[in-house]
Coordinates of C-alpha atoms in Angstrom, one line a residue:
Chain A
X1 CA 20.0 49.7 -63.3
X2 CA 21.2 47.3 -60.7
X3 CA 23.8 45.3 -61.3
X4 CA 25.0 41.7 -59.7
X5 CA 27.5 39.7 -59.5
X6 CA 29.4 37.0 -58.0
X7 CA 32.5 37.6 -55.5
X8 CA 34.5 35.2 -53.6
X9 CA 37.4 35.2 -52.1
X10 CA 40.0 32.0 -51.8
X11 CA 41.4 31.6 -48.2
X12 CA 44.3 28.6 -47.2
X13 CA 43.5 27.2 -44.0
X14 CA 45.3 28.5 -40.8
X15 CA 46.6 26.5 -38.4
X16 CA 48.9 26.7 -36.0
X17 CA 50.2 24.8 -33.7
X18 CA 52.6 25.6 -30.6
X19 CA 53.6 23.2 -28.4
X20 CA 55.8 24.8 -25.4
X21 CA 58.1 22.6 -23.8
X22 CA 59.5 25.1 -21.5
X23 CA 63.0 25.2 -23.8
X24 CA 63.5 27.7 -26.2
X25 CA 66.0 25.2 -28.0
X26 CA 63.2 22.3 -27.6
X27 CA 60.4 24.6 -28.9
X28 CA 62.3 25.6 -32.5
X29 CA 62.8 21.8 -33.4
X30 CA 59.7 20.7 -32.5
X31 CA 58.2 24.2 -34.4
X32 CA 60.4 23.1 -37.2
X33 CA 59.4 19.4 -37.4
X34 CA 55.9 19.9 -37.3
X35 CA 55.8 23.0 -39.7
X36 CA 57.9 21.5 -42.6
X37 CA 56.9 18.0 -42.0
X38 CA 53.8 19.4 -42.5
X39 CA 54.9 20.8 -46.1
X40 CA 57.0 17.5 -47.2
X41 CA 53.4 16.0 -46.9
X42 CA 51.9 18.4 -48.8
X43 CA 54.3 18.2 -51.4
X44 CA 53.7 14.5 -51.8
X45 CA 49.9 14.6 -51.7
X46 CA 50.3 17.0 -54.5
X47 CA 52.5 14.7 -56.6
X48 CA 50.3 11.7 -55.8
X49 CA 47.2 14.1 -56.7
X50 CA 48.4 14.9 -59.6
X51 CA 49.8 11.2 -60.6
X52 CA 46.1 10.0 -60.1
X53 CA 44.6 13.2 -62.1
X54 CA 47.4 12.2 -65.0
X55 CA 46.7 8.5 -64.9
X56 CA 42.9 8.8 -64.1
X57 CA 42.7 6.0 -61.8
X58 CA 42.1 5.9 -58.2
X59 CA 42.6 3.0 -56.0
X60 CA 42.8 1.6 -52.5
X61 CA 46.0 0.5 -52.8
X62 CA 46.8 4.1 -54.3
X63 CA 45.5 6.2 -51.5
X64 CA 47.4 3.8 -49.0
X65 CA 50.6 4.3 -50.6
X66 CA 50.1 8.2 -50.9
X67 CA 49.8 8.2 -47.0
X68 CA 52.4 6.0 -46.4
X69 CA 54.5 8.4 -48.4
X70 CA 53.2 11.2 -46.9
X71 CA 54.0 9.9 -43.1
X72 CA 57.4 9.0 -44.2
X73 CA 58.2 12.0 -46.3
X74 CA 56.9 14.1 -44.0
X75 CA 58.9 12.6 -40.9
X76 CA 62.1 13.0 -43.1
X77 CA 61.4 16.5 -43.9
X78 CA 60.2 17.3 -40.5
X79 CA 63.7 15.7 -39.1
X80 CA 66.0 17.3 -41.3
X81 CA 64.2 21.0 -40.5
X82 CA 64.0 20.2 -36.6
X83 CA 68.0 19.2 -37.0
X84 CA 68.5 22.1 -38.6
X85 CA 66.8 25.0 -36.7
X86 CA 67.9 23.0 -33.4
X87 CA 71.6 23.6 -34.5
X88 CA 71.5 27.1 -35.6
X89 CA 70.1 28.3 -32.6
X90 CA 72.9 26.2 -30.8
X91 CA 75.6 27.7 -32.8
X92 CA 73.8 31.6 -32.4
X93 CA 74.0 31.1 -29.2
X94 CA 77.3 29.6 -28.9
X95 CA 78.5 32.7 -31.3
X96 CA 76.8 35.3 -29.4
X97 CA 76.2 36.8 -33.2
X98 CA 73.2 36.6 -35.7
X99 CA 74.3 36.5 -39.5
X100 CA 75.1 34.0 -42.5
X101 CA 78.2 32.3 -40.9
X102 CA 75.2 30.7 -38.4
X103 CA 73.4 29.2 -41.3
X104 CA 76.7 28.2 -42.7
X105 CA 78.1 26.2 -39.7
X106 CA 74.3 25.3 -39.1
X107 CA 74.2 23.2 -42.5
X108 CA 76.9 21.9 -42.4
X109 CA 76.9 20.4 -38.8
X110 CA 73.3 19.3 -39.5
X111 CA 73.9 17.8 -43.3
X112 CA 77.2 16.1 -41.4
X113 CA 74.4 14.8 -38.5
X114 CA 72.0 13.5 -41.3
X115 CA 74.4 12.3 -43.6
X116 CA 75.5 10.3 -40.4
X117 CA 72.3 9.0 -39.3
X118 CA 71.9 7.7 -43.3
X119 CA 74.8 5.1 -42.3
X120 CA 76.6 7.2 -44.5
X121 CA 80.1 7.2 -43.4
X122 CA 83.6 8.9 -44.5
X123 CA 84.3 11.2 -47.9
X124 CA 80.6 11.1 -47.8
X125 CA 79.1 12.8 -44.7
X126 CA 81.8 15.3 -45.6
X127 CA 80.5 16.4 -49.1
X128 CA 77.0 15.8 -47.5
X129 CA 78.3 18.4 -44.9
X130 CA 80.0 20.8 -48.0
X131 CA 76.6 20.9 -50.0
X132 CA 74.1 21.5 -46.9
X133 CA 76.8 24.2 -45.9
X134 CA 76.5 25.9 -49.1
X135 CA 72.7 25.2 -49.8
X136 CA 72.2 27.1 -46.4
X137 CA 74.5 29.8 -47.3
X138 CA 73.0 30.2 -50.4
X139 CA 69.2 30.8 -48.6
X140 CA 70.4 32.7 -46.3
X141 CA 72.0 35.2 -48.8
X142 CA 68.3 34.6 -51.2
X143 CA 66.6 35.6 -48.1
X144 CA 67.8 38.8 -47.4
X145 CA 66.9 39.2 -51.7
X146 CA 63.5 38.5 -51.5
Chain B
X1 CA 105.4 40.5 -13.6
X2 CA 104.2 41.9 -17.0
X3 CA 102.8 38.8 -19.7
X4 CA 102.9 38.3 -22.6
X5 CA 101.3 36.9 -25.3
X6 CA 99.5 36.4 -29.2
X7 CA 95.9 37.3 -29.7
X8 CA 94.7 37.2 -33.4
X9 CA 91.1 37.7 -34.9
X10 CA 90.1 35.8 -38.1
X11 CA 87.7 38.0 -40.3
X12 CA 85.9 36.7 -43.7
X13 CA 86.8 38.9 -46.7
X14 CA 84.0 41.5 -46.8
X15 CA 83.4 41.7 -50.9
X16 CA 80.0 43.2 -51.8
X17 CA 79.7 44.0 -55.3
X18 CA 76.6 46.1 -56.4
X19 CA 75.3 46.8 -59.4
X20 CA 72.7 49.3 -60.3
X21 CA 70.8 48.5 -63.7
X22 CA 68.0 50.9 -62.6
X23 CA 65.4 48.3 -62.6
X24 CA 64.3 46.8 -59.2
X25 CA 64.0 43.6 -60.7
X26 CA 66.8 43.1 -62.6
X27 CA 69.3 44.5 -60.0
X28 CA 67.7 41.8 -57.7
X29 CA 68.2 39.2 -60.3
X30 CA 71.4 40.4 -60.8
X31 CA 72.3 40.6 -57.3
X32 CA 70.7 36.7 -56.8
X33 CA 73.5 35.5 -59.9
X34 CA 76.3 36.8 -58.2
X35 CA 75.6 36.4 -54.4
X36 CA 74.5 32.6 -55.2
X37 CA 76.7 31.9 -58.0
X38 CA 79.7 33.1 -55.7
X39 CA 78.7 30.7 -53.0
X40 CA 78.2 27.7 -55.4
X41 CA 81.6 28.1 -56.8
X42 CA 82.3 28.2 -52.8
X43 CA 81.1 24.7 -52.5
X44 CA 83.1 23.4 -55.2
X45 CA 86.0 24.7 -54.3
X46 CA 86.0 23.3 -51.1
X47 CA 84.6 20.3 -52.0
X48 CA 87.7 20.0 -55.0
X49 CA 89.8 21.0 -52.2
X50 CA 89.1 18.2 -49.5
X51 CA 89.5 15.9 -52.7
X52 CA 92.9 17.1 -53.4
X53 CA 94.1 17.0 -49.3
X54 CA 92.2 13.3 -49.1
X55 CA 94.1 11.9 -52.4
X56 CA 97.1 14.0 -51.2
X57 CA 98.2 14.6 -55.0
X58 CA 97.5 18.0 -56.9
X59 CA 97.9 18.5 -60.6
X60 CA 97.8 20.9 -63.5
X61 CA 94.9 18.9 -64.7
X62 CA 93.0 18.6 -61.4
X63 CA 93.3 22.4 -60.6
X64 CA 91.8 22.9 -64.2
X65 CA 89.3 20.8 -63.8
X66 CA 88.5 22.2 -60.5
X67 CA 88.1 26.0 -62.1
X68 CA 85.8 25.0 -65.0
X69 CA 83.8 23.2 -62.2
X70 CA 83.8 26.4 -60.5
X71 CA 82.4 28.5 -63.1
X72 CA 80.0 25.9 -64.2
X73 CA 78.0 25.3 -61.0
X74 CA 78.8 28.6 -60.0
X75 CA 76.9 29.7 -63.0
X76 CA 74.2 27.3 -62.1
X77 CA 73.6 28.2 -58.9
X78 CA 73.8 31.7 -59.9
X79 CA 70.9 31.2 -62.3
X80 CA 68.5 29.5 -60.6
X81 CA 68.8 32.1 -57.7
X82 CA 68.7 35.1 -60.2
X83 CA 65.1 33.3 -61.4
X84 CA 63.8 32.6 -58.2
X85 CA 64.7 36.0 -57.0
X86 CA 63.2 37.4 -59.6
X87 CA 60.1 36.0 -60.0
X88 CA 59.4 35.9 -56.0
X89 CA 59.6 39.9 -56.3
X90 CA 57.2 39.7 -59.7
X91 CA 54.9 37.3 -57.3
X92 CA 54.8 40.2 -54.8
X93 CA 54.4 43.1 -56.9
X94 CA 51.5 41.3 -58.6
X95 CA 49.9 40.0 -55.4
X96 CA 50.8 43.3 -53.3
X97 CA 51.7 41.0 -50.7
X98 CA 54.7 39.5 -48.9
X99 CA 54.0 36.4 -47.0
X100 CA 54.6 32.5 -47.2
X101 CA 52.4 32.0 -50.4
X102 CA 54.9 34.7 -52.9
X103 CA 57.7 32.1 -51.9
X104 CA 55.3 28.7 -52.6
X105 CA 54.4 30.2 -56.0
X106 CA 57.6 31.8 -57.1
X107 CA 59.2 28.1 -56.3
X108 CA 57.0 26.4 -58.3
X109 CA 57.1 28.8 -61.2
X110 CA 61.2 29.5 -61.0
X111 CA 61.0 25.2 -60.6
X112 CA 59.2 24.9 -63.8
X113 CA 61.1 27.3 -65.5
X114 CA 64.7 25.7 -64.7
X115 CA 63.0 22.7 -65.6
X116 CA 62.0 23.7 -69.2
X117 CA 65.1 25.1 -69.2
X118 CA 66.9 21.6 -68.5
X119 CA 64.9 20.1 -71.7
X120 CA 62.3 17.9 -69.3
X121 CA 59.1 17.8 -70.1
X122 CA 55.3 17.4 -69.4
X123 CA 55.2 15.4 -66.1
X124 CA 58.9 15.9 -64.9
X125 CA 58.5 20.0 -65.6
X126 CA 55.2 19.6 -63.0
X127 CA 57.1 17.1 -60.5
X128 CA 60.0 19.4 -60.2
X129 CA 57.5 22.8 -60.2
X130 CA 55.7 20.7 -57.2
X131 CA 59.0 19.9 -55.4
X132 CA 60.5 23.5 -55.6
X133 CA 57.7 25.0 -54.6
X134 CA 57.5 22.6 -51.6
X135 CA 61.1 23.5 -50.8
X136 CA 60.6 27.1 -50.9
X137 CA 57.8 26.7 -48.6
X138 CA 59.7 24.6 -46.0
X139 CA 62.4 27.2 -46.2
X140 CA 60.2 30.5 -45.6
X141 CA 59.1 28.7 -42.7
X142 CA 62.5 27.8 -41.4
X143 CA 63.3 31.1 -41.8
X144 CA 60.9 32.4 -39.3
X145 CA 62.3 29.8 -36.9
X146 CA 65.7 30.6 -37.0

């Protein structure tokens, strides 16, 4: 007896981009400012999705503010990442060395930089530059985990 | 003319605790607590410490406080790690594979958990599920950057 069925498969979209600028230290913060701008946007389309789904209304006014979010998330996201893959590769190639010190000294020069570019200013951008230290630290060591 | 002269070399202490509970997910749970959990108390120390050298006065008290500080986000930290850990590998096993999505899903599941865990609920559980598995996103990416 011949049997059917229904099978499907679920694929993300996959795109990427490369833009080569002819620097290596160029090409990682640009890669890193597209890519995870890219996912800060994401991440607040699907908060905005889901505020609309909750609240069951959709407006103009909505959708504007979702994008406007997005761009601006996005750039911030985009910006920190770009900072901090820039700097790593800065600091792995002023160590001469590749391991979790990197992403240490990587943090906290680039949560110093942004904390800095916040008009932060004194204690601040130092505890800013503590807590991206350790935060990178801390993924580094998760990486090697997972 | 013979010369003379110092030379020293500065090594980080080289601790590396393991612990074998014979299950490949708890000892990467396990290992996640302690790695992490070291490194948050890391951050407080040094963050307690550039208090103590800015104010320029040390007490009993502050050094008390400072330790249960330690312990506290250390524990934190520690926790959070062992659950992402844990559930990324869970996520892989189940899926069979190991890319960028494991990370995306064991983010948001590991966020929603810590959430619970914190006493939120409804919306905030799925905002912070959203945001951690944003973050875990951007950071598999950055990891192929760096």
């Amino acid at each position: 007896m011949p049997r059917s069925g229904i099978s499907g498969t679920l694929r993300s979209p996959q795109i990427d981009v490369v833009i080569d600028t002819g620097n290596p230290f160029l090409n990682r913060t640009v890669d890193g400012f597209l890519k995870i701008g890219a996912v800060g946007a994401c991440k607040v389309a699907a908060e905005e999705t889901f505020d609309c789904l909750h609240r069951g209304d959709v407006s103009k006014r909505k959708v504007e503010h979702a994008l406007k979010k997005m761009c601006k998330e996005g750039a911030y996201w985009g910006t920190v990442a770009g900072v901090y893959v820039g700097v790593v590769y800065g600091v792995e190639r002023v160590r001469g060395r590749s391991d979790w010190k990197n992403a240490m000294v990587g943090g906290a020069l680039s949560g110093a930089l942004v904390s800095a570019a916040s008009s932060n200013h004194g204690d601040k951008i130092v505890k800013d530059a503590i807590t991206a230290g350790a935060v990178a630290t801390a993924v580094e060591f998760a990486n090697y985990l997972t």
